[in-house]
mmCIF file of C-alpha atoms and ligand atoms in Angstrom:
data_model
loop_
_atom_site.group_PDB
_atom_site.id
_atom_site.type_symbol
_atom_site.label_atom_id
_atom_site.label_comp_id
_atom_site.label_asym_id
_atom_site.label_seq_id
_atom_site.Cartn_x
_atom_site.Cartn_y
_atom_site.Cartn_z
ATOM 1 C CA MET A 178 0.671 11.318 22.746
ATOM 2 C CA GLN A 179 2.488 8.248 23.480
ATOM 3 C CA ASP A 180 -0.299 7.330 26.107
ATOM 4 C CA THR A 181 -2.942 5.878 25.446
ATOM 5 C CA PRO A 182 -5.459 9.158 23.545
ATOM 6 C CA THR A 183 -8.736 8.097 25.297
ATOM 7 C CA THR A 184 -9.882 10.238 28.245
ATOM 8 C CA GLY A 185 -9.431 7.203 30.665
ATOM 9 C CA ALA A 186 -12.335 5.541 30.309
ATOM 10 C CA ARG A 187 -11.776 1.741 28.658
ATOM 11 C CA ALA A 188 -11.781 2.243 25.053
ATOM 12 C CA ASP A 189 -13.017 -0.784 22.900
ATOM 13 C CA ALA A 190 -10.151 -1.241 19.750
ATOM 14 C CA ILE A 191 -12.694 0.590 17.360
ATOM 15 C CA GLU A 192 -12.341 3.572 19.822
ATOM 16 C CA PHE A 193 -9.064 3.422 20.401
ATOM 17 C CA LEU A 194 -8.013 3.269 17.281
ATOM 18 C CA THR A 195 -10.404 6.242 15.799
ATOM 19 C CA ALA A 196 -9.117 8.376 18.656
ATOM 20 C CA GLN A 197 -5.565 7.955 17.050
ATOM 21 C CA HIS A 198 -6.867 8.570 13.630
ATOM 22 C CA ARG A 199 -7.751 11.995 14.667
ATOM 23 C CA ASP A 200 -4.820 13.247 16.789
ATOM 24 C CA VAL A 201 -2.727 12.044 13.587
ATOM 25 C CA GLU A 202 -5.093 14.802 11.605
ATOM 26 C CA GLN A 203 -5.248 16.955 14.322
ATOM 27 C CA LEU A 204 -1.181 16.549 14.189
ATOM 28 C CA TRP A 205 -0.942 17.225 10.949
ATOM 29 C CA LYS A 206 -3.050 20.358 10.545
ATOM 30 C CA HIS A 207 -0.674 21.937 12.928
ATOM 31 C CA LEU A 208 2.688 20.957 11.145
ATOM 32 C CA GLU A 209 0.937 22.386 7.627
ATOM 33 C CA VAL A 210 0.034 25.881 9.611
ATOM 34 C CA ALA A 211 3.751 25.413 11.257
ATOM 35 C CA HIS A 212 5.212 25.158 7.565
ATOM 36 C CA ARG A 213 3.611 27.902 6.247
ATOM 37 C CA ASP A 214 4.204 30.541 8.938
ATOM 38 C CA ALA A 215 7.952 28.532 8.757
ATOM 39 C CA ASP A 216 7.783 28.210 12.489
ATOM 40 C CA ILE A 217 10.749 25.188 12.309
ATOM 41 C CA GLU A 218 10.980 24.423 15.576
ATOM 42 C CA LEU A 219 7.165 23.745 16.009
ATOM 43 C CA GLU A 220 7.192 22.041 12.473
ATOM 44 C CA GLN A 221 10.070 19.527 14.014
ATOM 45 C CA ASP A 222 7.748 18.420 17.077
ATOM 46 C CA LEU A 223 4.955 17.526 15.601
ATOM 47 C CA GLY A 224 6.773 15.912 12.573
ATOM 48 C CA ARG A 225 8.606 14.008 14.986
ATOM 49 C CA ARG A 226 5.316 12.940 17.077
ATOM 50 C CA ILE A 227 2.922 12.378 14.117
ATOM 51 C CA ILE A 228 5.717 9.494 13.031
ATOM 52 C CA ALA A 229 6.081 8.315 15.970
ATOM 53 C CA MET A 230 2.357 8.246 16.682
ATOM 54 C CA LEU A 231 2.096 6.585 12.958
ATOM 55 C CA SER A 232 4.821 4.062 13.757
ATOM 56 C CA GLN A 233 3.007 2.674 16.988
ATOM 57 C CA HIS A 234 -0.811 2.754 15.159
ATOM 58 C CA ASP A 235 1.212 0.737 12.630
ATOM 59 C CA ALA A 236 2.423 -1.815 14.713
ATOM 60 C CA LEU A 237 -0.784 -1.799 16.913
ATOM 61 C CA GLU A 238 -2.545 -2.856 13.863
ATOM 62 C CA THR A 239 -0.187 -5.397 12.613
ATOM 63 C CA MET A 240 -0.432 -7.159 15.940
ATOM 64 C CA ILE A 241 -3.592 -7.108 16.926
ATOM 65 C CA LEU A 242 -5.971 -5.751 14.456
ATOM 66 C CA TYR A 243 -5.213 -7.480 10.591
ATOM 67 C CA PRO A 244 -4.598 -10.757 12.398
ATOM 68 C CA VAL A 245 -8.173 -10.738 14.272
ATOM 69 C CA LEU A 246 -9.513 -9.546 10.501
ATOM 70 C CA ARG A 247 -8.047 -12.878 8.656
ATOM 71 C CA GLY A 248 -10.754 -14.727 10.736
ATOM 72 C CA LEU A 249 -13.329 -13.125 8.735
ATOM 73 C CA ASP A 250 -14.533 -13.973 5.498
ATOM 74 C CA GLY A 251 -12.634 -12.421 2.568
ATOM 75 C CA GLY A 252 -10.224 -11.282 6.138
ATOM 76 C CA ASP A 253 -7.133 -12.018 3.985
ATOM 77 C CA PHE A 254 -7.818 -9.609 1.309
ATOM 78 C CA LEU A 255 -8.358 -7.283 3.262
ATOM 79 C CA ALA A 256 -5.089 -7.853 5.566
ATOM 80 C CA ASP A 257 -3.020 -8.123 2.542
ATOM 81 C CA HIS A 258 -4.590 -4.698 1.259
ATOM 82 C CA ALA A 259 -4.099 -2.505 4.266
ATOM 83 C CA LEU A 260 -0.238 -4.140 5.134
ATOM 84 C CA GLU A 261 0.550 -3.006 1.536
ATOM 85 C CA GLU A 262 -0.442 0.751 2.118
ATOM 86 C CA HIS A 263 1.529 0.196 5.599
ATOM 87 C CA ARG A 264 4.314 -0.764 4.142
ATOM 88 C CA GLU A 265 4.443 1.947 1.520
ATOM 89 C CA ILE A 266 3.411 4.603 4.452
ATOM 90 C CA ARG A 267 6.212 2.846 6.822
ATOM 91 C CA GLU A 268 9.002 3.411 3.997
ATOM 92 C CA LEU A 269 7.851 7.156 3.226
ATOM 93 C CA LEU A 270 7.791 8.188 6.695
ATOM 94 C CA ALA A 271 11.670 6.098 6.797
ATOM 95 C CA GLU A 272 12.531 8.360 4.525
ATOM 96 C CA VAL A 273 11.816 11.944 6.240
ATOM 97 C CA ASP A 274 12.519 10.422 10.019
ATOM 98 C CA GLY A 275 14.898 12.595 11.740
ATOM 99 C CA LYS A 276 14.903 15.208 8.383
ATOM 100 C CA ASP A 277 14.768 18.922 8.277
ATOM 101 C CA LEU A 278 10.797 19.816 7.611
ATOM 102 C CA GLU A 279 11.342 23.299 6.299
ATOM 103 C CA ASP A 280 13.216 21.431 3.374
ATOM 104 C CA GLU A 281 10.579 21.309 0.880
ATOM 105 C CA ARG A 282 11.579 17.865 -0.706
ATOM 106 C CA GLU A 283 11.174 16.524 3.063
ATOM 107 C CA PHE A 284 7.713 18.563 3.868
ATOM 108 C CA ARG A 285 6.720 16.772 0.294
ATOM 109 C CA THR A 286 7.476 13.326 1.007
ATOM 110 C CA LEU A 287 5.378 13.849 4.463
ATOM 111 C CA ALA A 288 2.236 15.302 2.655
ATOM 112 C CA ARG A 289 3.199 11.931 0.584
ATOM 113 C CA ALA A 290 2.677 9.891 3.596
ATOM 114 C CA MET A 291 -0.137 11.508 5.257
ATOM 115 C CA ASP A 292 -2.278 11.802 1.610
ATOM 116 C CA LEU A 293 -2.128 8.090 1.803
ATOM 117 C CA VAL A 294 -2.574 7.427 5.740
ATOM 118 C CA GLN A 295 -6.360 9.525 4.924
ATOM 119 C CA GLY A 296 -7.077 7.115 2.103
ATOM 120 C CA HIS A 297 -6.377 4.239 4.399
ATOM 121 C CA VAL A 298 -8.016 5.628 7.558
ATOM 122 C CA GLU A 299 -11.266 6.061 5.327
ATOM 123 C CA GLU A 300 -11.308 2.260 4.422
ATOM 124 C CA GLU A 301 -10.520 1.265 7.993
ATOM 125 C CA GLU A 302 -13.248 3.137 9.059
ATOM 126 C CA GLY A 303 -15.292 2.752 6.019
ATOM 127 C CA THR A 304 -14.771 -0.964 5.524
ATOM 128 C CA LEU A 305 -12.897 -2.900 8.208
ATOM 129 C CA PHE A 306 -14.164 -1.747 11.714
ATOM 130 C CA PRO A 307 -17.799 -2.062 10.672
ATOM 131 C CA ALA A 308 -17.049 -5.800 9.803
ATOM 132 C CA LEU A 309 -14.492 -6.309 12.583
ATOM 133 C CA ARG A 310 -17.535 -5.853 15.389
ATOM 134 C CA ALA A 311 -18.439 -9.455 14.438
ATOM 135 C CA VAL A 312 -16.522 -10.365 17.076
ATOM 136 C CA GLY A 313 -18.335 -9.035 19.809
ATOM 137 C CA GLN A 314 -17.971 -5.988 21.957
ATOM 138 C CA GLU A 315 -16.345 -8.242 24.889
ATOM 139 C CA ARG A 316 -13.607 -9.242 22.225
ATOM 140 C CA LEU A 317 -13.385 -5.434 21.130
ATOM 141 C CA TYR A 318 -12.632 -4.360 24.671
ATOM 142 C CA GLU A 319 -9.598 -7.029 24.930
ATOM 143 C CA MET A 320 -8.015 -6.071 22.132
ATOM 144 C CA GLY A 321 -8.114 -2.505 22.921
ATOM 145 C CA ASP A 322 -6.583 -3.210 26.659
ATOM 146 C CA ALA A 323 -4.021 -4.843 24.823
ATOM 147 C CA MET A 324 -3.433 -2.180 22.395
ATOM 148 C CA GLU A 325 -3.002 -0.100 25.174
ATOM 149 C CA LYS A 326 -1.072 -1.556 27.254
ATOM 150 C CA ALA A 327 1.127 -2.563 23.448
ATOM 151 C CA MET A 328 1.729 0.720 23.134
ATOM 152 C CA HIS A 329 4.368 1.681 25.557
ATOM 153 C CA VAL A 330 6.417 -1.166 24.262
ATOM 154 C CA VAL A 331 5.829 -0.490 20.250
ATOM 155 C CA PRO A 332 8.201 1.285 18.426
ATOM 156 C CA THR A 333 8.234 5.024 17.508
ATOM 157 C CA HIS A 334 10.146 5.015 14.610
ATOM 158 C CA PRO A 335 9.386 3.652 11.180
ATOM 159 C CA HIS A 336 11.140 0.539 10.458
ATOM 160 C CA PRO A 337 10.933 -0.733 6.992
ATOM 161 C CA SER A 338 12.856 -3.838 6.911
ATOM 162 C CA THR A 339 12.191 -5.216 10.643
ATOM 163 C CA PRO A 340 8.434 -3.976 10.831
ATOM 164 C CA ASP A 341 8.092 -5.982 14.755
ATOM 165 C CA SER A 342 11.826 -5.299 15.895
ATOM 166 C CA GLY A 343 11.603 -3.508 19.486
ATOM 167 C CA ILE A 344 8.230 -6.206 20.922
ATOM 168 C CA GLY A 345 8.502 -7.928 23.641
ATOM 169 C CA ALA A 346 8.284 -11.610 23.471
ATOM 170 C CA ALA A 347 6.453 -11.693 26.516
ATOM 171 C CA LEU A 348 4.011 -8.859 24.635
ATOM 172 C CA MET A 349 4.111 -11.286 21.665
ATOM 173 C CA GLY A 350 2.245 -13.834 23.677
ATOM 174 C CA THR A 351 -0.429 -11.191 25.520
ATOM 175 C CA VAL A 352 -1.402 -10.087 22.397
ATOM 176 C CA ALA A 353 -1.486 -13.249 20.643
ATOM 177 C CA GLY A 354 -4.043 -14.988 22.902
ATOM 178 C CA VAL A 355 -6.403 -11.682 22.361
ATOM 179 C CA VAL A 356 -5.899 -11.747 18.982
ATOM 180 C CA ASP A 357 -7.084 -16.115 19.465
ATOM 181 C CA ARG A 358 -9.875 -15.170 21.280
ATOM 182 C CA ALA A 359 -11.501 -13.030 18.902
ATOM 183 C CA ARG A 360 -10.528 -15.316 15.981
ATOM 184 C CA ASP A 361 -12.833 -17.642 17.899
ATOM 185 C CA ALA A 362 -15.242 -15.529 18.587
ATOM 186 C CA LEU A 363 -15.691 -15.043 14.357
ATOM 187 C CA ALA A 364 -15.500 -18.777 13.899
ATOM 188 C CA HIS A 365 -17.690 -19.139 16.190
ATOM 189 C CA ALA A 366 -20.322 -16.410 14.863
ATOM 190 C CA ARG A 367 -20.280 -17.981 11.668
ATOM 191 C CA HIS A 368 -21.469 -21.473 12.935
HETATM 192 FE FE1 FE2 B 847 -3.881 0.785 9.376
HETATM 193 FE FE1 FE2 B 848 -5.814 2.989 11.673
#
C-alpha cells in the first residue's frame, strides 16, 4: 500500500493520484464494514493504512501538484483552497492516529475526515486535474515519476504543525526541478 498503486506501467500524475483516491475509498468501505462487524483487528489495520496513504498523498500534492497549479491562471485560488482542505483533514487524522477506532467517538472523527476527503476528491477530479492537463502529457509523466519516487520518503503519519517534516533535501531538489519545468510549460502555453 505504500508503493505506487498502479499496475507497473508508467503513470502520469493524474493517473497516479486518481489511483490513490480509489484505493483510499476502497479501504474506507472495508473499514466501515469492519466497524459494523466489530472486527477490531481488521478495523485498526485499515485505519492505519488509510491514515498512512492519506498522509503520503497529502505530501505528494503539497510538494508537486499544488505548486504546479499556481502556474495556472486562477491557480493560486485553487491551490490555497485545496491546501486549506488538506489542513482540516490532516488535523482530524492527527486526532485519530493511533487511537482505537472501535471507540465510536474516534470512528466518528475518522468518518468526518473521510467526508471531507470525498468532497475534496470530487473537486480535484472535476476541476483541478482537467485544468492541470495544460502542462502537457510529458510534464504529467515527469510529475508522476517524481511522485512515485517521493512515495518512499514522504511521511506516513499526519504532522499538523510541520507538514514538510521527514522530506529529504535531495528529494526536495528533484521535486523543485519537476515543478519548475511544469510551470514553465504553463507559462509557455499562455504565450
Ligand atoms: Fe488534495
Ligand atoms: Fe488528491
